Amino acid sequence: MTRDGSSVTMPMSFMTGSIVGKRFYKEVTTRVADDGNGWTVMLDYRTLKTPSKRPLKCPTLSLAMAIAAEWEFQQTDGIRPFTMPLMRLTCTALERVPLTRAKIIEQLMKKFHQDLVFCRSPGDNDWTKGVLEKQVEKIDPLLDWVESEFGYKPVVYSSFFGGQQEDDFVKAIENVLKKMTNCELATVDAMAAAAHSLIIPLAIIRRRLQIEEAIELIRLEEDLQVDRWGLVEGGHDVDIADLQVQISSAAVFLGLSQT
């Protein structure tokens, strides 16, 4: 972390989650950006900057205040980026997405055919049959929404290697991604990585799924395993908490960036 007379610049390691130094500031505030377009965060009298040395300019006061709260929460013994998801998503939307939009979309579409919601248990024994029944109950309504929303009926499959969606369906989803703002694409990319699904993030940002419903779908098979064999403390509970943070923080980030 580097400081000069007027600014504080985050190191690249901020984006990886490692502790980046002790707290050196007393007060965290927000103010209108120098160009009057957006809001910035101040650590005492210094403007907060991204790892690429750009002012951290938020599109809304709500987002700037939320990021300020993340900085206010930091303890004196160390600044912990993993407790600042809104700050990290904002840096992603400001820096990574504008430079690598095409690559991000390409990677999202590369995994689209193996989307979690297209995969079905084979149902060839009592356990997998139970999983299949739960998938039909919980996921089929989402697939009906996909058909209604995008005009194509998804192909479901039980093969470990995935299936193949219709080319026009793939192009329709890709066009949706291309039209997204930087904040929207950063949100979808973060959620998709956590959910192993592109459909679930799209359903969240289009208000078809609530966060709790999305997490239930993502963890459907794992939760059935927990119900059957029990929860492993320090394992399942940590995974659940991490998933909740990743999905919730991305959803909150998008909401705050728009209001």
GROMACS .gro file of C-alpha atoms in nm:
model
  259
    1MET     CA    1   0.000   0.000   0.000
    2THR     CA    2   0.147   0.334  -0.102
    3ARG     CA    3   0.063   0.676   0.035
    4ASP     CA    4   0.146   1.028  -0.072
    5GLY     CA    5   0.020   1.366   0.035
    6SER     CA    6  -0.321   1.331  -0.127
    7SER     CA    7  -0.396   0.964  -0.201
    8VAL     CA    8  -0.371   0.600  -0.095
    9THR     CA    9  -0.314   0.334  -0.363
   10MET     CA   10  -0.407  -0.028  -0.305
   11PRO     CA   11  -0.143  -0.290  -0.399
   12MET     CA   12  -0.231  -0.563  -0.651
   13SER     CA   13  -0.227  -0.810  -0.361
   14PHE     CA   14  -0.546  -0.642  -0.240
   15MET     CA   15  -0.737  -0.840  -0.503
   16THR     CA   16  -0.600  -1.174  -0.376
   17GLY     CA   17  -0.715  -1.129  -0.019
   18SER     CA   18  -0.387  -1.112   0.175
   19ILE     CA   19  -0.341  -0.865   0.461
   20VAL     CA   20  -0.200  -0.545   0.310
   21GLY     CA   21  -0.078  -0.354   0.617
   22LYS     CA   22  -0.189  -0.201   0.945
   23ARG     CA   23  -0.465   0.056   0.972
   24PHE     CA   24  -0.303   0.399   0.936
   25TYR     CA   25  -0.610   0.623   0.919
   26LYS     CA   26  -0.862   0.748   1.174
   27GLU     CA   27  -1.159   0.873   0.975
   28VAL     CA   28  -1.334   0.741   0.664
   29THR     CA   29  -1.559   0.974   0.464
   30THR     CA   30  -1.709   1.011   0.117
   31ARG     CA   31  -1.716   1.308  -0.118
   32VAL     CA   32  -1.818   1.397  -0.471
   33ALA     CA   33  -1.555   1.301  -0.730
   34ASP     CA   34  -1.335   1.582  -0.866
   35ASP     CA   35  -1.512   1.576  -1.202
   36GLY     CA   36  -1.852   1.583  -1.032
   37ASN     CA   37  -1.941   1.244  -1.178
   38GLY     CA   38  -1.963   0.986  -0.901
   39TRP     CA   39  -1.834   0.954  -0.547
   40THR     CA   40  -1.498   0.874  -0.392
   41VAL     CA   41  -1.387   0.741  -0.054
   42MET     CA   42  -1.146   0.934   0.169
   43LEU     CA   43  -0.913   0.786   0.431
   44ASP     CA   44  -0.859   1.095   0.647
   45TYR     CA   45  -0.753   1.354   0.386
   46ARG     CA   46  -0.635   1.104   0.122
   47THR     CA   47  -0.836   0.986  -0.179
   48LEU     CA   48  -0.860   0.608  -0.207
   49LYS     CA   49  -0.720   0.470  -0.533
   50THR     CA   50  -0.742   0.133  -0.707
   51PRO     CA   51  -0.436  -0.091  -0.768
   52SER     CA   52  -0.397   0.079  -1.108
   53LYS     CA   53  -0.371   0.417  -0.935
   54ARG     CA   54  -0.712   0.539  -1.045
   55PRO     CA   55  -0.943   0.713  -0.796
   56LEU     CA   56  -1.197   0.463  -0.664
   57LYS     CA   57  -1.495   0.640  -0.822
   58CYS     CA   58  -1.833   0.488  -0.733
   59PRO     CA   59  -2.143   0.550  -0.947
   60THR     CA   60  -2.363   0.612  -0.642
   61LEU     CA   61  -2.332   0.758  -0.295
   62SER     CA   62  -2.486   0.439  -0.153
   63LEU     CA   63  -2.200   0.226  -0.285
   64ALA     CA   64  -1.936   0.475  -0.172
   65MET     CA   65  -2.083   0.479   0.180
   66ALA     CA   66  -2.092   0.099   0.191
   67ILE     CA   67  -1.725   0.080   0.090
   68ALA     CA   68  -1.645   0.345   0.350
   69ALA     CA   69  -1.812   0.123   0.608
   70GLU     CA   70  -1.586  -0.167   0.503
   71TRP     CA   71  -1.281   0.051   0.563
   72GLU     CA   72  -1.420   0.177   0.892
   73PHE     CA   73  -1.458  -0.185   1.007
   74GLN     CA   74  -1.085  -0.261   0.965
   75GLN     CA   75  -0.886  -0.325   1.281
   76THR     CA   76  -0.562  -0.155   1.383
   77ASP     CA   77  -0.350  -0.472   1.345
   78GLY     CA   78  -0.423  -0.522   0.974
   79ILE     CA   79  -0.631  -0.432   0.670
   80ARG     CA   80  -0.802  -0.749   0.550
   81PRO     CA   81  -0.928  -0.740   0.189
   82PHE     CA   82  -1.130  -1.060   0.235
   83THR     CA   83  -1.362  -0.861   0.462
   84MET     CA   84  -1.416  -0.599   0.189
   85PRO     CA   85  -1.609  -0.766  -0.095
   86LEU     CA   86  -1.774  -0.444  -0.213
   87MET     CA   87  -1.439  -0.271  -0.248
   88ARG     CA   88  -1.298  -0.563  -0.447
   89LEU     CA   89  -1.601  -0.584  -0.677
   90THR     CA   90  -1.583  -0.212  -0.741
   91CYS     CA   91  -1.216  -0.241  -0.838
   92THR     CA   92  -1.310  -0.527  -1.070
   93ALA     CA   93  -1.586  -0.324  -1.234
   94LEU     CA   94  -1.363  -0.019  -1.274
   95GLU     CA   95  -1.046  -0.191  -1.395
   96ARG     CA   96  -1.071  -0.554  -1.498
   97VAL     CA   97  -1.407  -0.554  -1.677
   98PRO     CA   98  -1.346  -0.259  -1.914
   99LEU     CA   99  -1.014  -0.409  -2.027
  100THR     CA  100  -1.119  -0.773  -2.052
  101ARG     CA  101  -1.492  -0.772  -2.130
  102ALA     CA  102  -1.457  -1.004  -2.429
  103LYS     CA  103  -1.241  -1.250  -2.233
  104ILE     CA  104  -1.480  -1.255  -1.936
  105ILE     CA  105  -1.778  -1.324  -2.164
  106GLU     CA  106  -1.582  -1.589  -2.351
  107GLN     CA  107  -1.498  -1.770  -2.027
  108LEU     CA  108  -1.857  -1.751  -1.902
  109MET     CA  109  -1.991  -1.894  -2.228
  110LYS     CA  110  -1.724  -2.165  -2.237
  111LYS     CA  111  -1.870  -2.309  -1.916
  112PHE     CA  112  -2.232  -2.248  -2.014
  113HIS     CA  113  -2.299  -2.597  -2.149
  114GLN     CA  114  -2.199  -2.746  -1.811
  115ASP     CA  115  -2.426  -2.511  -1.616
  116LEU     CA  116  -2.539  -2.654  -1.284
  117VAL     CA  117  -2.908  -2.616  -1.368
  118PHE     CA  118  -2.878  -2.822  -1.686
  119CYS     CA  119  -2.728  -3.121  -1.504
  120ARG     CA  120  -2.950  -3.405  -1.384
  121SER     CA  121  -2.881  -3.696  -1.156
  122PRO     CA  122  -2.902  -4.029  -1.348
  123GLY     CA  123  -3.161  -4.164  -1.103
  124ASP     CA  124  -3.023  -4.517  -1.133
  125ASN     CA  125  -3.030  -4.600  -0.760
  126ASP     CA  126  -3.218  -4.490  -0.449
  127TRP     CA  127  -2.979  -4.202  -0.372
  128THR     CA  128  -2.955  -4.057  -0.722
  129LYS     CA  129  -3.328  -4.104  -0.769
  130GLY     CA  130  -3.389  -3.890  -0.461
  131VAL     CA  131  -3.154  -3.624  -0.597
  132LEU     CA  132  -3.330  -3.632  -0.934
  133GLU     CA  133  -3.671  -3.587  -0.773
  134LYS     CA  134  -3.544  -3.283  -0.582
  135GLN     CA  135  -3.389  -3.135  -0.896
  136VAL     CA  136  -3.715  -3.172  -1.086
  137GLU     CA  137  -3.904  -3.007  -0.801
  138LYS     CA  138  -3.666  -2.715  -0.746
  139ILE     CA  139  -3.490  -2.654  -1.077
  140ASP     CA  140  -3.753  -2.727  -1.342
  141PRO     CA  141  -3.950  -2.409  -1.256
  142LEU     CA  142  -3.631  -2.211  -1.320
  143LEU     CA  143  -3.586  -2.381  -1.658
  144ASP     CA  144  -3.946  -2.289  -1.744
  145TRP     CA  145  -3.856  -1.928  -1.665
  146VAL     CA  146  -3.548  -1.951  -1.890
  147GLU     CA  147  -3.766  -2.065  -2.180
  148SER     CA  148  -4.013  -1.785  -2.117
  149GLU     CA  149  -3.743  -1.519  -2.066
  150PHE     CA  150  -3.507  -1.606  -2.351
  151GLY     CA  151  -3.728  -1.804  -2.589
  152TYR     CA  152  -3.535  -2.132  -2.584
  153LYS     CA  153  -3.592  -2.454  -2.391
  154PRO     CA  154  -3.269  -2.569  -2.224
  155VAL     CA  155  -3.138  -2.921  -2.284
  156VAL     CA  156  -3.091  -3.120  -1.963
  157TYR     CA  157  -2.846  -3.408  -1.939
  158SER     CA  158  -2.707  -3.662  -1.694
  159SER     CA  159  -2.366  -3.712  -1.856
  160PHE     CA  160  -2.061  -3.625  -1.645
  161PHE     CA  161  -1.915  -3.447  -1.948
  162GLY     CA  162  -2.216  -3.219  -1.991
  163GLY     CA  163  -2.440  -3.157  -2.289
  164GLN     CA  164  -2.482  -2.909  -2.572
  165GLN     CA  165  -2.728  -2.622  -2.580
  166GLU     CA  166  -2.885  -2.493  -2.902
  167ASP     CA  167  -2.662  -2.246  -3.085
  168ASP     CA  168  -2.930  -1.976  -3.097
  169PHE     CA  169  -2.984  -2.013  -2.721
  170VAL     CA  170  -2.610  -1.971  -2.662
  171LYS     CA  171  -2.604  -1.659  -2.882
  172ALA     CA  172  -2.905  -1.514  -2.700
  173ILE     CA  173  -2.733  -1.548  -2.361
  174GLU     CA  174  -2.406  -1.411  -2.501
  175ASN     CA  175  -2.589  -1.106  -2.635
  176VAL     CA  176  -2.738  -1.046  -2.290
  177LEU     CA  177  -2.387  -1.042  -2.142
  178LYS     CA  178  -2.256  -0.807  -2.411
  179LYS     CA  179  -2.526  -0.551  -2.327
  180MET     CA  180  -2.447  -0.547  -1.956
  181THR     CA  181  -2.286  -0.255  -1.777
  182ASN     CA  182  -1.946  -0.307  -1.618
  183CYS     CA  183  -2.105  -0.341  -1.275
  184GLU     CA  184  -2.356  -0.596  -1.401
  185LEU     CA  185  -2.090  -0.805  -1.572
  186ALA     CA  186  -1.866  -0.795  -1.265
  187THR     CA  187  -2.162  -0.914  -1.058
  188VAL     CA  188  -2.253  -1.200  -1.292
  189ASP     CA  189  -1.891  -1.312  -1.323
  190ALA     CA  190  -1.848  -1.324  -0.944
  191MET     CA  191  -2.175  -1.508  -0.889
  192ALA     CA  192  -2.114  -1.755  -1.171
  193ALA     CA  193  -1.778  -1.854  -1.023
  194ALA     CA  194  -1.941  -1.927  -0.688
  195ALA     CA  195  -2.254  -2.093  -0.830
  196HIS     CA  196  -2.102  -2.298  -1.114
  197SER     CA  197  -2.390  -2.153  -1.310
  198LEU     CA  198  -2.461  -1.858  -1.538
  199ILE     CA  199  -2.838  -1.906  -1.533
  200ILE     CA  200  -2.861  -1.858  -1.157
  201PRO     CA  201  -2.689  -1.513  -1.160
  202LEU     CA  202  -2.907  -1.404  -1.451
  203ALA     CA  203  -3.214  -1.513  -1.257
  204ILE     CA  204  -3.098  -1.315  -0.954
  205ILE     CA  205  -3.033  -0.989  -1.137
  206ARG     CA  206  -3.363  -1.024  -1.326
  207ARG     CA  207  -3.540  -1.081  -0.993
  208ARG     CA  208  -3.657  -1.434  -1.068
  209LEU     CA  209  -3.459  -1.575  -0.774
  210GLN     CA  210  -3.401  -1.440  -0.426
  211ILE     CA  211  -3.056  -1.494  -0.274
  212GLU     CA  212  -3.182  -1.766  -0.039
  213GLU     CA  213  -3.350  -1.950  -0.327
  214ALA     CA  214  -3.034  -1.929  -0.536
  215ILE     CA  215  -2.819  -2.071  -0.256
  216GLU     CA  216  -3.067  -2.354  -0.209
  217LEU     CA  217  -3.037  -2.447  -0.578
  218ILE     CA  218  -2.657  -2.423  -0.575
  219ARG     CA  219  -2.631  -2.646  -0.269
  220LEU     CA  220  -2.916  -2.881  -0.355
  221GLU     CA  221  -2.714  -3.204  -0.375
  222GLU     CA  222  -2.475  -3.109  -0.094
  223ASP     CA  223  -2.764  -3.030   0.139
  224LEU     CA  224  -2.920  -3.368   0.062
  225GLN     CA  225  -2.590  -3.528   0.157
  226VAL     CA  226  -2.584  -3.330   0.483
  227ASP     CA  227  -2.940  -3.441   0.559
  228ARG     CA  228  -2.842  -3.802   0.505
  229TRP     CA  229  -2.496  -3.821   0.662
  230GLY     CA  230  -2.472  -3.512   0.879
  231LEU     CA  231  -2.288  -3.181   0.872
  232VAL     CA  232  -1.909  -3.175   0.903
  233GLU     CA  233  -1.813  -2.883   1.127
  234GLY     CA  234  -1.531  -2.681   0.981
  235GLY     CA  235  -1.621  -2.814   0.637
  236HIS     CA  236  -1.983  -2.790   0.527
  237ASP     CA  237  -2.058  -2.493   0.753
  238VAL     CA  238  -1.758  -2.297   0.623
  239ASP     CA  239  -1.855  -2.374   0.262
  240ILE     CA  240  -2.211  -2.256   0.327
  241ALA     CA  241  -2.097  -1.932   0.490
  242ASP     CA  242  -1.849  -1.861   0.209
  243LEU     CA  243  -2.114  -1.918  -0.058
  244GLN     CA  244  -2.359  -1.691   0.124
  245VAL     CA  245  -2.100  -1.412   0.138
  246GLN     CA  246  -2.002  -1.445  -0.230
  247ILE     CA  247  -2.358  -1.447  -0.364
  248SER     CA  248  -2.498  -1.190  -0.121
  249SER     CA  249  -2.213  -0.941  -0.156
  250ALA     CA  250  -2.235  -0.950  -0.537
  251ALA     CA  251  -2.610  -0.893  -0.524
  252VAL     CA  252  -2.570  -0.608  -0.275
  253PHE     CA  253  -2.293  -0.455  -0.488
  254LEU     CA  254  -2.515  -0.447  -0.794
  255GLY     CA  255  -2.808  -0.301  -0.602
  256LEU     CA  256  -2.595  -0.027  -0.447
  257SER     CA  257  -2.433   0.058  -0.780
  258GLN     CA  258  -2.776   0.132  -0.925
  259THR     CA  259  -2.936   0.336  -0.645
   0.00000   0.00000   0.00000
